GROMACS .gro file of C-alpha atoms in nm:
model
  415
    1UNK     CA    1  -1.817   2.642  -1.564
    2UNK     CA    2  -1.469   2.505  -1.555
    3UNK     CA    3  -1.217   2.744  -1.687
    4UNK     CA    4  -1.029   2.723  -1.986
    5UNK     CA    5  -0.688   2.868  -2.089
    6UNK     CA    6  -0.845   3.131  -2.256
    7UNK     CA    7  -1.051   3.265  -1.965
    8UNK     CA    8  -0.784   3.232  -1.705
    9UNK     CA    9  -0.575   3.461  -1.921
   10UNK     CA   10  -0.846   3.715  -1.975
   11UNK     CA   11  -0.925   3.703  -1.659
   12UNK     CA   12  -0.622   3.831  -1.561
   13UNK     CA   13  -0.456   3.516  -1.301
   14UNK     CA   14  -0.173   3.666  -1.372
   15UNK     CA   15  -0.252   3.960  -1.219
   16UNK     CA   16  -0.395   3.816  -0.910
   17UNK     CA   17  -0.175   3.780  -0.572
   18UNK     CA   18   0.054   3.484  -0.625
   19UNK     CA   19  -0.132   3.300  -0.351
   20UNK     CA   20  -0.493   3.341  -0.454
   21UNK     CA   21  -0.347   3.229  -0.839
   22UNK     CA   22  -0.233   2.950  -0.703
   23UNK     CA   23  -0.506   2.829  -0.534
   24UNK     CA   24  -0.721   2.875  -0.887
   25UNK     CA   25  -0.431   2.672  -1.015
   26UNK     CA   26  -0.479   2.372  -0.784
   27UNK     CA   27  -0.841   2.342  -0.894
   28UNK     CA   28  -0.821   2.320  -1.254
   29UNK     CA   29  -0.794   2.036  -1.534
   30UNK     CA   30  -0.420   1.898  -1.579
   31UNK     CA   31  -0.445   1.947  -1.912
   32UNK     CA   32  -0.519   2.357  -1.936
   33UNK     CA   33  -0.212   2.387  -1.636
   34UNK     CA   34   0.002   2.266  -1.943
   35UNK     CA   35  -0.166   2.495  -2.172
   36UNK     CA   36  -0.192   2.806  -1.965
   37UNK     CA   37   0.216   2.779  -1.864
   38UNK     CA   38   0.271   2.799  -2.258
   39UNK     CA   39   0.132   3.100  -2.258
   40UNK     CA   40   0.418   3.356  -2.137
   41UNK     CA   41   0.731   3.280  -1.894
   42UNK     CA   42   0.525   3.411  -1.614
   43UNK     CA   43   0.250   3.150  -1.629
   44UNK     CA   44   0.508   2.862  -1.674
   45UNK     CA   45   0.669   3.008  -1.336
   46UNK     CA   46   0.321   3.063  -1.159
   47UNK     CA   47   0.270   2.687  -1.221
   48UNK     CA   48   0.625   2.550  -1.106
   49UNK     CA   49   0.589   2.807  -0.746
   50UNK     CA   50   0.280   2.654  -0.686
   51UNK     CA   51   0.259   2.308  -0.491
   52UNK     CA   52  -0.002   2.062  -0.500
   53UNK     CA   53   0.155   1.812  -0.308
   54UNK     CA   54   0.443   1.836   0.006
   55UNK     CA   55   0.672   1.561   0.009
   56UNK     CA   56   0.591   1.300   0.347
   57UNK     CA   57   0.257   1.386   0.325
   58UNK     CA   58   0.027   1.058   0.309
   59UNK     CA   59  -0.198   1.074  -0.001
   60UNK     CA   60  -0.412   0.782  -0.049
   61UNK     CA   61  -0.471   0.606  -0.400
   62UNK     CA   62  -0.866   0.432  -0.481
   63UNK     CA   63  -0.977   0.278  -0.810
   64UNK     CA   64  -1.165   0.455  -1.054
   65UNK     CA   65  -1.319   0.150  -1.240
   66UNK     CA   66  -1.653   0.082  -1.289
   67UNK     CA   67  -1.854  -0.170  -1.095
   68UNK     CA   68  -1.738  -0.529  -1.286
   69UNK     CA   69  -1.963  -0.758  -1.450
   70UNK     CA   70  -2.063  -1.092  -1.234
   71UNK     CA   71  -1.849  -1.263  -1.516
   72UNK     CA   72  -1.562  -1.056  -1.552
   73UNK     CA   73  -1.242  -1.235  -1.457
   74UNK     CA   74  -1.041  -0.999  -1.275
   75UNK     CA   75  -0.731  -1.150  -1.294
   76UNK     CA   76  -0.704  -1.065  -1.733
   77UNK     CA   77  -1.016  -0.833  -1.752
   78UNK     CA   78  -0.920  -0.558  -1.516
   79UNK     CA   79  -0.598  -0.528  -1.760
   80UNK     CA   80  -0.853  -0.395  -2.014
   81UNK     CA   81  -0.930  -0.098  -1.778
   82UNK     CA   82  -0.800   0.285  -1.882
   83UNK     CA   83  -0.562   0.238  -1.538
   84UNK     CA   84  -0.750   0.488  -1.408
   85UNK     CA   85  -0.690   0.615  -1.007
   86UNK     CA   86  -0.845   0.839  -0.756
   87UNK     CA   87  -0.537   1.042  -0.633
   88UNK     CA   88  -0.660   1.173  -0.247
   89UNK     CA   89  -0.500   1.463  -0.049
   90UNK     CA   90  -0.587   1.408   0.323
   91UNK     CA   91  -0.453   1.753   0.415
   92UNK     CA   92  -0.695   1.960   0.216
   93UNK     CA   93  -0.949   1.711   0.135
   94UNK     CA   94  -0.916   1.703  -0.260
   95UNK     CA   95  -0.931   1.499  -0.484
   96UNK     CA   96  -0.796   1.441  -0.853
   97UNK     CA   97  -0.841   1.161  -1.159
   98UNK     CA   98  -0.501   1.065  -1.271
   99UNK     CA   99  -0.436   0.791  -1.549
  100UNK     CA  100  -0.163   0.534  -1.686
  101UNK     CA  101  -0.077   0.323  -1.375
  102UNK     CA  102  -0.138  -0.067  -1.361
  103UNK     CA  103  -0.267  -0.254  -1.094
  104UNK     CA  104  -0.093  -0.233  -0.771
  105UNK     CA  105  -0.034  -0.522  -0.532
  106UNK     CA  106   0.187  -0.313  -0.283
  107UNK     CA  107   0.419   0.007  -0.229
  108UNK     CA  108   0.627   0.249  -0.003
  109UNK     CA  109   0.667   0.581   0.003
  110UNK     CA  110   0.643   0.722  -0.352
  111UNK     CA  111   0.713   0.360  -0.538
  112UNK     CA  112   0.429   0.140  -0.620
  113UNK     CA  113   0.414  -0.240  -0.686
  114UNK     CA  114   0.280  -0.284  -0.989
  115UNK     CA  115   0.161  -0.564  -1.156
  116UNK     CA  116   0.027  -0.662  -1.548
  117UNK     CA  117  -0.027  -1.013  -1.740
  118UNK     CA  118   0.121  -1.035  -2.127
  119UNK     CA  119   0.080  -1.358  -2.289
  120UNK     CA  120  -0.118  -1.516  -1.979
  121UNK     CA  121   0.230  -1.434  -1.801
  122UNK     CA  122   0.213  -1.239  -1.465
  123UNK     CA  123   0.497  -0.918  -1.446
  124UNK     CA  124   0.574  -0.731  -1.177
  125UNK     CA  125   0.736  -0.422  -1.169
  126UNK     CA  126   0.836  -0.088  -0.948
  127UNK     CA  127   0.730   0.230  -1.040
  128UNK     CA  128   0.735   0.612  -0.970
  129UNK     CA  129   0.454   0.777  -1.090
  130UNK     CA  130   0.583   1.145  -1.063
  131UNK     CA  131   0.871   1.048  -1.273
  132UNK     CA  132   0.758   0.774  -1.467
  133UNK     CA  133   1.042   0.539  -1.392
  134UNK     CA  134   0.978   0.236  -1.369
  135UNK     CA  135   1.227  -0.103  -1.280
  136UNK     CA  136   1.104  -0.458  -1.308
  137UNK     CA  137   1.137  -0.693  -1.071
  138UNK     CA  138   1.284  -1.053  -1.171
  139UNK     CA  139   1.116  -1.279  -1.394
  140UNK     CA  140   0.765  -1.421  -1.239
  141UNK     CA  141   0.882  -1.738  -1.382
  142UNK     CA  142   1.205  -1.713  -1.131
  143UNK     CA  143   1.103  -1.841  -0.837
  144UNK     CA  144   1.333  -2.046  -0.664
  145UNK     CA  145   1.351  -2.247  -0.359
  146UNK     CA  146   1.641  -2.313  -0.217
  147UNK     CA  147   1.784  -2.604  -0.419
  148UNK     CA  148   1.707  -2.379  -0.726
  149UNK     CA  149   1.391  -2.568  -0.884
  150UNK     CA  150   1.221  -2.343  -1.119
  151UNK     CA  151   0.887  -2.279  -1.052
  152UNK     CA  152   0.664  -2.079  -1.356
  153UNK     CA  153   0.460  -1.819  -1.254
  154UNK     CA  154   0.110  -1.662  -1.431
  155UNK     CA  155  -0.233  -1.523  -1.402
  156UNK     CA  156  -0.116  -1.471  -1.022
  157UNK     CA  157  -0.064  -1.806  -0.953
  158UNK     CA  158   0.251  -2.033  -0.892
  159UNK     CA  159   0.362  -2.379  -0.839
  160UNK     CA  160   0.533  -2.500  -0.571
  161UNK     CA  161   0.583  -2.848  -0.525
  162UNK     CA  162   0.339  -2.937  -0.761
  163UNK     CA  163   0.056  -2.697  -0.644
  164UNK     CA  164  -0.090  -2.374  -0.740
  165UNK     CA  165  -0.086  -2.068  -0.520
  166UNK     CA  166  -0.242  -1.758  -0.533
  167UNK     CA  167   0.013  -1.437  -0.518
  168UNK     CA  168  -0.173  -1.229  -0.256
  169UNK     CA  169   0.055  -0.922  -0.214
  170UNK     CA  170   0.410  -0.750  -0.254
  171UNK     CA  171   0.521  -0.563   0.013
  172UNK     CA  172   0.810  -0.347  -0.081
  173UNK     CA  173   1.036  -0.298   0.259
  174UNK     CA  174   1.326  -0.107   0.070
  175UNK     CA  175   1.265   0.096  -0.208
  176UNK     CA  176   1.526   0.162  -0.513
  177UNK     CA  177   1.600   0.490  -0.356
  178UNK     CA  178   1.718   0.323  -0.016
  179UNK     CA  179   2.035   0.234   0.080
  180UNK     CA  180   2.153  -0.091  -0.067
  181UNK     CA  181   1.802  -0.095  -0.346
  182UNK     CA  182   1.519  -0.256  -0.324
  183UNK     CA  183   1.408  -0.550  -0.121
  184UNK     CA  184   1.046  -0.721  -0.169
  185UNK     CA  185   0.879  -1.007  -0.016
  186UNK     CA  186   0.558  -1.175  -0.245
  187UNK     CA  187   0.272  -1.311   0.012
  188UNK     CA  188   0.113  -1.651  -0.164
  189UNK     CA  189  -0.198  -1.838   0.049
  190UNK     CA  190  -0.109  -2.112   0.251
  191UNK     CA  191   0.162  -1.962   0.424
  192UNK     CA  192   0.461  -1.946   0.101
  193UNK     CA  193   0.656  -1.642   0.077
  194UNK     CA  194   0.948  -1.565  -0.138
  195UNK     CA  195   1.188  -1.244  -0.162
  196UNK     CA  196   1.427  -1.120  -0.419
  197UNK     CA  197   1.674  -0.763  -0.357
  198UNK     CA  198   1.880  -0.557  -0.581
  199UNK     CA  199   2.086  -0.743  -0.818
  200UNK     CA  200   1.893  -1.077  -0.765
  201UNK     CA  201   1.773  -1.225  -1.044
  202UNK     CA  202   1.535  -1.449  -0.897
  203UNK     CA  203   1.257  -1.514  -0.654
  204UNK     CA  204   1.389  -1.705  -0.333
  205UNK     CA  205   1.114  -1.942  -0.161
  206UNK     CA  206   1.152  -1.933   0.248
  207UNK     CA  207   1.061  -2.283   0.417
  208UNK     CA  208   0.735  -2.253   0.594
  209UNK     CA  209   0.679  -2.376   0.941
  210UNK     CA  210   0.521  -2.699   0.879
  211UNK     CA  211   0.173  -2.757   0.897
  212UNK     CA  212   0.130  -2.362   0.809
  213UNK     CA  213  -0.212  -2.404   0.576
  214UNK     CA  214  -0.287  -2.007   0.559
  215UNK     CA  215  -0.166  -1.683   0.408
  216UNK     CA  216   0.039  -1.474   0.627
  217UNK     CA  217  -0.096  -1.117   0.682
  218UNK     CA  218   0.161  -0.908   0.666
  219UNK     CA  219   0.553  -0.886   0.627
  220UNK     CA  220   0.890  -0.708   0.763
  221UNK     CA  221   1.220  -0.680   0.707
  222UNK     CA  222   1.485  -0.581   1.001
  223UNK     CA  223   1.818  -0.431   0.970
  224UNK     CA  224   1.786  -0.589   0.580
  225UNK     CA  225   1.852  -0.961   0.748
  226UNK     CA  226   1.529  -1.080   0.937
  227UNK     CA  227   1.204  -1.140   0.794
  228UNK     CA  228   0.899  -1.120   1.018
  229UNK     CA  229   0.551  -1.251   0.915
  230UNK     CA  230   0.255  -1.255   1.125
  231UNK     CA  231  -0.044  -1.496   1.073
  232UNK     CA  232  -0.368  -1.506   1.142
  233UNK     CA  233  -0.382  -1.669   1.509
  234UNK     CA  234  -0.093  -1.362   1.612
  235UNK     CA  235   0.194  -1.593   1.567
  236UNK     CA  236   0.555  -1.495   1.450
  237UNK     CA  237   0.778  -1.688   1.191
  238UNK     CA  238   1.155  -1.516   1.130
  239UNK     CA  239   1.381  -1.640   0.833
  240UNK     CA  240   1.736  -1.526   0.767
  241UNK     CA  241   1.806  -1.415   0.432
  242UNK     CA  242   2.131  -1.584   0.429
  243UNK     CA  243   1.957  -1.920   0.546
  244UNK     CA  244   1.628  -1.894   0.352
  245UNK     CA  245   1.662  -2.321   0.356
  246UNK     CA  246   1.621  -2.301   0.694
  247UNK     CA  247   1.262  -2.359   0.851
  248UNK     CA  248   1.160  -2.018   1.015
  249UNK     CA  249   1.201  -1.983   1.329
  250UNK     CA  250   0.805  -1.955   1.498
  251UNK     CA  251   0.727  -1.752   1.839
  252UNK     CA  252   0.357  -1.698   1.963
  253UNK     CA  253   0.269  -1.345   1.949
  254UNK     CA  254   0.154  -1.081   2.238
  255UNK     CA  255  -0.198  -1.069   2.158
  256UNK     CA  256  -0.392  -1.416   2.221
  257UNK     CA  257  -0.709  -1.465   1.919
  258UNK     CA  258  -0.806  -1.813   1.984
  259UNK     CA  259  -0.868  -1.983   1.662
  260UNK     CA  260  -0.948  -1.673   1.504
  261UNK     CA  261  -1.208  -1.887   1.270
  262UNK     CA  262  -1.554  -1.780   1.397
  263UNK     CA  263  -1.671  -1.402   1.386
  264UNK     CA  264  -1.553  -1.171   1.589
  265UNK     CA  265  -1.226  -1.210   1.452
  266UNK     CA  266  -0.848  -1.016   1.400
  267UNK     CA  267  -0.670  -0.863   1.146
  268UNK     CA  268  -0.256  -0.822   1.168
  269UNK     CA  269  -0.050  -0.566   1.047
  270UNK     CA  270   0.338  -0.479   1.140
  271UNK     CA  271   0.532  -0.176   1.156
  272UNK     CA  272   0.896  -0.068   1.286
  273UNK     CA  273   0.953   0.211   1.571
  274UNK     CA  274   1.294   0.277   1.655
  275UNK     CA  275   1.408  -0.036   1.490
  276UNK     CA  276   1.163  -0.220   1.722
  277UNK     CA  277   0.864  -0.489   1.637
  278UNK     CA  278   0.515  -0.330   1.625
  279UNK     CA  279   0.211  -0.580   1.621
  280UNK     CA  280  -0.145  -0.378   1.536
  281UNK     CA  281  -0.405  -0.591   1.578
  282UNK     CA  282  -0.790  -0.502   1.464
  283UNK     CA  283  -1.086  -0.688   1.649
  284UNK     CA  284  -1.460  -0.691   1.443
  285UNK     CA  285  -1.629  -0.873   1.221
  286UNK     CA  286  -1.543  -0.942   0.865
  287UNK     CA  287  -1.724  -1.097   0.523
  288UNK     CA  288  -1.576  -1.486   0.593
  289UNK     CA  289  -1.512  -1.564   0.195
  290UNK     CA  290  -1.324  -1.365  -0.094
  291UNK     CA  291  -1.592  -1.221  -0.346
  292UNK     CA  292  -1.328  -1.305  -0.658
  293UNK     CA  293  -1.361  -0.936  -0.770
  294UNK     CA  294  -1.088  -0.756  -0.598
  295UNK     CA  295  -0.743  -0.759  -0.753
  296UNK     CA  296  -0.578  -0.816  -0.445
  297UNK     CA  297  -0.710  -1.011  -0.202
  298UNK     CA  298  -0.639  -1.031   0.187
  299UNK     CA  299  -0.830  -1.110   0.498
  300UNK     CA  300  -0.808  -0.761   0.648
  301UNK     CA  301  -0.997  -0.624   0.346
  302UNK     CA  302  -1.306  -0.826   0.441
  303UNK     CA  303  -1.328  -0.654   0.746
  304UNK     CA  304  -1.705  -0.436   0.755
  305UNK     CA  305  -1.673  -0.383   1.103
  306UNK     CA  306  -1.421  -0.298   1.368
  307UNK     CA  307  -1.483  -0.333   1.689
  308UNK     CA  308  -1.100  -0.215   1.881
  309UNK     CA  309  -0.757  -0.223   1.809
  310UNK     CA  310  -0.472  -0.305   2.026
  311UNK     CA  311  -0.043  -0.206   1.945
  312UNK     CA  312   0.180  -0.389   2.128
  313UNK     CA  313   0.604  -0.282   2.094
  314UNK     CA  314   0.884  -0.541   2.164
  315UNK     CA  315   1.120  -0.431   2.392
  316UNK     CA  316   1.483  -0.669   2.347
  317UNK     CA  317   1.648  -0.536   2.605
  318UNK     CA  318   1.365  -0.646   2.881
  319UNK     CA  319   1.232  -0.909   2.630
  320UNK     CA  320   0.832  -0.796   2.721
  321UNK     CA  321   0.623  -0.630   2.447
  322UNK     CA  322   0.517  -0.293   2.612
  323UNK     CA  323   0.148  -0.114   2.489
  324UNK     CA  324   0.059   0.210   2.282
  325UNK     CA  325   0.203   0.484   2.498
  326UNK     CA  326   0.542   0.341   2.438
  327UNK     CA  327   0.503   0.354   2.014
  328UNK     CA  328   0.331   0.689   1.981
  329UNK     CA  329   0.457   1.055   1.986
  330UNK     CA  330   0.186   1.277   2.041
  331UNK     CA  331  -0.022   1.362   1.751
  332UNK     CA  332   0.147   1.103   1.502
  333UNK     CA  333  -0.058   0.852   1.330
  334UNK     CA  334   0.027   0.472   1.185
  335UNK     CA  335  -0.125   0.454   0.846
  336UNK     CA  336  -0.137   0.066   0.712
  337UNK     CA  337  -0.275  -0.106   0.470
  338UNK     CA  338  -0.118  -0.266   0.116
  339UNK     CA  339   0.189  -0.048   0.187
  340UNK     CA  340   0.478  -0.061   0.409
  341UNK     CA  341   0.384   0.106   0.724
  342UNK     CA  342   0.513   0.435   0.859
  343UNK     CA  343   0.434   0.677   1.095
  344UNK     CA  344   0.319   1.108   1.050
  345UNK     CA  345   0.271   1.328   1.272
  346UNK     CA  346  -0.089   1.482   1.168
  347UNK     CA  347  -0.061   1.868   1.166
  348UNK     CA  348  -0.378   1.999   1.356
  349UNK     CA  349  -0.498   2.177   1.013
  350UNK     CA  350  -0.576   1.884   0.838
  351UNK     CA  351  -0.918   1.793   0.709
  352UNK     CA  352  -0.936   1.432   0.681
  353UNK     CA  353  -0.745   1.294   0.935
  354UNK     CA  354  -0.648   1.342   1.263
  355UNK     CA  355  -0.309   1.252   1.533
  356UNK     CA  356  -0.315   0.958   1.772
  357UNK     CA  357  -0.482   0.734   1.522
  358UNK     CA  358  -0.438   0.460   1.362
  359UNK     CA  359  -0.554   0.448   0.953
  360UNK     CA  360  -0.649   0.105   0.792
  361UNK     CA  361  -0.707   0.165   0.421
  362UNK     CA  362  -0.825  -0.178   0.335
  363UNK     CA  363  -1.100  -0.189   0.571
  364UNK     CA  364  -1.433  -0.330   0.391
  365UNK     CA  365  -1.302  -0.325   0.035
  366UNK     CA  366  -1.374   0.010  -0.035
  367UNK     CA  367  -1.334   0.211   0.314
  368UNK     CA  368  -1.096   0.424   0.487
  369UNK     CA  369  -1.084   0.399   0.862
  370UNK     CA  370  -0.973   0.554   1.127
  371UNK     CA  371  -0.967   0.479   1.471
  372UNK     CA  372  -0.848   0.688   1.777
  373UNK     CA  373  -0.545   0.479   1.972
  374UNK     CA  374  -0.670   0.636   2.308
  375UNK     CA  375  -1.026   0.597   2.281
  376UNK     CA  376  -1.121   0.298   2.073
  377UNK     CA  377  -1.365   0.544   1.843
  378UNK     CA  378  -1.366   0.561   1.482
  379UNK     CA  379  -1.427   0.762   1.188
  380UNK     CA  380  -1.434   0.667   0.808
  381UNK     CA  381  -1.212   0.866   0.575
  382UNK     CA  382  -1.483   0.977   0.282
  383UNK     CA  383  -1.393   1.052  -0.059
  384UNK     CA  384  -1.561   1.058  -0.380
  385UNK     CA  385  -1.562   0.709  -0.525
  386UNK     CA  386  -1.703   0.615  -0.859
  387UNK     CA  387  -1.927   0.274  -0.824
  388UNK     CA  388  -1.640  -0.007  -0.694
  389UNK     CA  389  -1.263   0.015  -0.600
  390UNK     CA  390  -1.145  -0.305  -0.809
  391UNK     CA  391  -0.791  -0.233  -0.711
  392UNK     CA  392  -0.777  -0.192  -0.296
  393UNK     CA  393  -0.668   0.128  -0.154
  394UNK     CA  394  -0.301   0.201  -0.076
  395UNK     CA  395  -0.184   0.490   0.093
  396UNK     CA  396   0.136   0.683  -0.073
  397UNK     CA  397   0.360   0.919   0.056
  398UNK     CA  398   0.586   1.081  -0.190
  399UNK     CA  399   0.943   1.217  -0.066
  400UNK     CA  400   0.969   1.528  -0.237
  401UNK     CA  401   0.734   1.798  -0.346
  402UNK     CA  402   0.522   1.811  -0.635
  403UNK     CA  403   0.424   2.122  -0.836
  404UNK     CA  404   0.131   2.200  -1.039
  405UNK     CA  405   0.350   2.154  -1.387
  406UNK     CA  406   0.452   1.803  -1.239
  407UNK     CA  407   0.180   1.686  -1.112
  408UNK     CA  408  -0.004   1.794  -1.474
  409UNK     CA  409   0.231   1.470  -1.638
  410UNK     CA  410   0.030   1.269  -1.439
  411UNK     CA  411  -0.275   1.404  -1.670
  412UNK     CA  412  -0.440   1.513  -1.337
  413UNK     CA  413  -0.782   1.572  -1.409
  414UNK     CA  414  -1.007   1.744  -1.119
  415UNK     CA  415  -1.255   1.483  -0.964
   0.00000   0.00000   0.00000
């Protein structure tokens, strides 16, 4: 039986050790936290001294919808949901039901990209869950290309030069809290991308390389100028910000795919060390089409099977791209997925994952993955999920620590 305020004070928490309170605490309903802290000044400072969550710590964040209709139309429908999330500690293997977020398309650290249609119009917006804030990003309709052409934006779509594309993903490389604000990059299909940065008030299209017909994977920023895409054959494309006219400038990649078309295939991601270009690229076998129910949609998602994965590291000064032993410390982890990716060093008590891995988690849809950067073997990061993850997994990291009273705003409710 779950308790209730009333039983937790006549059982006497506050008479237990601070410790074992606190861990009593951590498993109980959001809701009587707030009530059993209104109880005396004691209980109030019980629940502040005890900490759910430690600031850098990954957490990952899963859908709690149920499984959607063969006709729903995910693009308006999932709005409808309760915004429901799975909230997933990976250091002591809990889990927790939190409410009130929309449907996120990207995120770092402790921001998400959110994203909601009013009035058939698509808005995107930033947002901190532990404080609620929340900043919008500019107008969806704002999207510029360089000779400042309006192009409207809605239901995820957007036209550019007369043709619709799909928005695929935001990927947030500065957050508000950073230096200089926020800087975001919006993925479309067929190979668009646009950015906008604190104090824009617009979306700014980059020229493609021509003859570019697919979505890039994943995006970059460096030292806030250069922005690095990779495709889907392993190929690099750099714009300037201050020349987004410009055609990018395109570079073959380290790690040779073929035409990537036919199963087995690869899966891109990048990542930073040290101010240096990581490539991570995942070999296996994926689904070959988009099943339309997914809020966001990518190619590494469709991914049921991985085979190996391969990091490569480009060195300027020799101007060679130099393998894993020269990106990872020992015991730190990549984690990548729909967020920006960063590196953790994995503590040895940990219960879900482990150090010298690297953690995909938007492998098959639903899936968490992990696999070992030394030994090519994986293992899949299980939590409880209720019938479908509609909105992909995204791993967050919050900056700062998070007590019970806190974490209680987020209506936490124990899974």
């Amino acid at each position: 039986m779950e308790p209730t305020p009333a039983r937790l004070r006549a059982g006497g928490l506050l008479d237990l050790p601070s410790e074992l309170g606190g861990k009593i605490i951590e498993r109980i309903d959001g809701v009587d936290v707030v009530h059993f802290a209104a109880t005396s000044k004691d209980a109030e400072k019980t629940c502040r001294d005890t900490l759910l969550l430690h600031g850098s710590v990954p957490l990952l964040l899963s859908s709690r919808l149920p499984q959607p209709q063969d006709d729903l139309d995910w693009e308006y429908d999932v709005q409808q949901s309760n915004g429901a999330f799975g909230l997933h500690d990976i250091s002591n293997g809990m889990s927790h039901r939190c409410l009130a977020v929309d449907d996120w398309i990207g995120g770092k650290d402790d921001w998400l990209v959110e994203m909601n249609t009013i009035n058939g119009v698509l808005n995107i917006s930033l947002f901190q869950p532990f404080t609620a804030e929340r900043r919008p990003l500019p107008p969806t309709q704002n999207i510029t290309d360089a000779e400042d052409r309006w192009r409207p934006m809605s239901r995820m779509l957007v036209e550019i030069e007369d043709t619709f594309y799909h928005l695929l993903r935001v990927v947030l490389c500065h957050t508000p809290d950073e230096e200089g604000g926020f800087f975001a990059v919006a993925i479309f299909d067929d190979g668009h991308l646009a950015f906008a940065s604190q104090g824009s008030y617009v979306w700014t299209l980059l020229k493609p390389p021509k003859g570019v017909l697919y979505a890039y994977m994943d995006v970059l920023l460096m030292d806030r100028q250069i922005i690095v895409a990779v495709d889907r054959y392993g190929g690099l494309s750099r714009w300037n910000i201050e020349a987004p006219h410009v055609i990018a400038n395109k570079m073959a990649g380290p790690i040779d795919v073929g035409d990537n078309n036919i199963n087995p295939r690869a899966g891109f991601y990048l990542a930073q060390r040290n101010g240096r270009l990581v490539i991570v690229c995942v070999h296996g076998w994926d689904t070959d089409a988009y099943d339309g129910s997914r809020v966001t949609l990518n190619h590494q998602c469709n991914f049921i099977w991985e085979d190996r994965v391969e990091a490569k590291i480009y060195d300027p000064e020799l101007d060679i791209w130099l393998t894993e032993e020269f990106i990872f410390e020992s015991g730190e982890s990549l984690f990548l997925g729909l967020n920006y990716a960063f590196f953790f060093k994995v503590p040895p008590t940990f219960e879900k994952i482990r150090g010298d891995h690297i953690y995909l988690a938007d492998f098959n849809n639903d899936s968490t993955i992990g696999i070992d950067i030394k030994t090519g073997a994986s293992h899949l990061i299980e939590f409880p999920v209720v019938d479908f993850n509609v909105r992909q997994p995204i791993w967050f990291r919050p900056t700062t620590d998070c007590n019970a009273m806190q974490f209680a705003k987020l209506r936490h409710i124990s899974a």
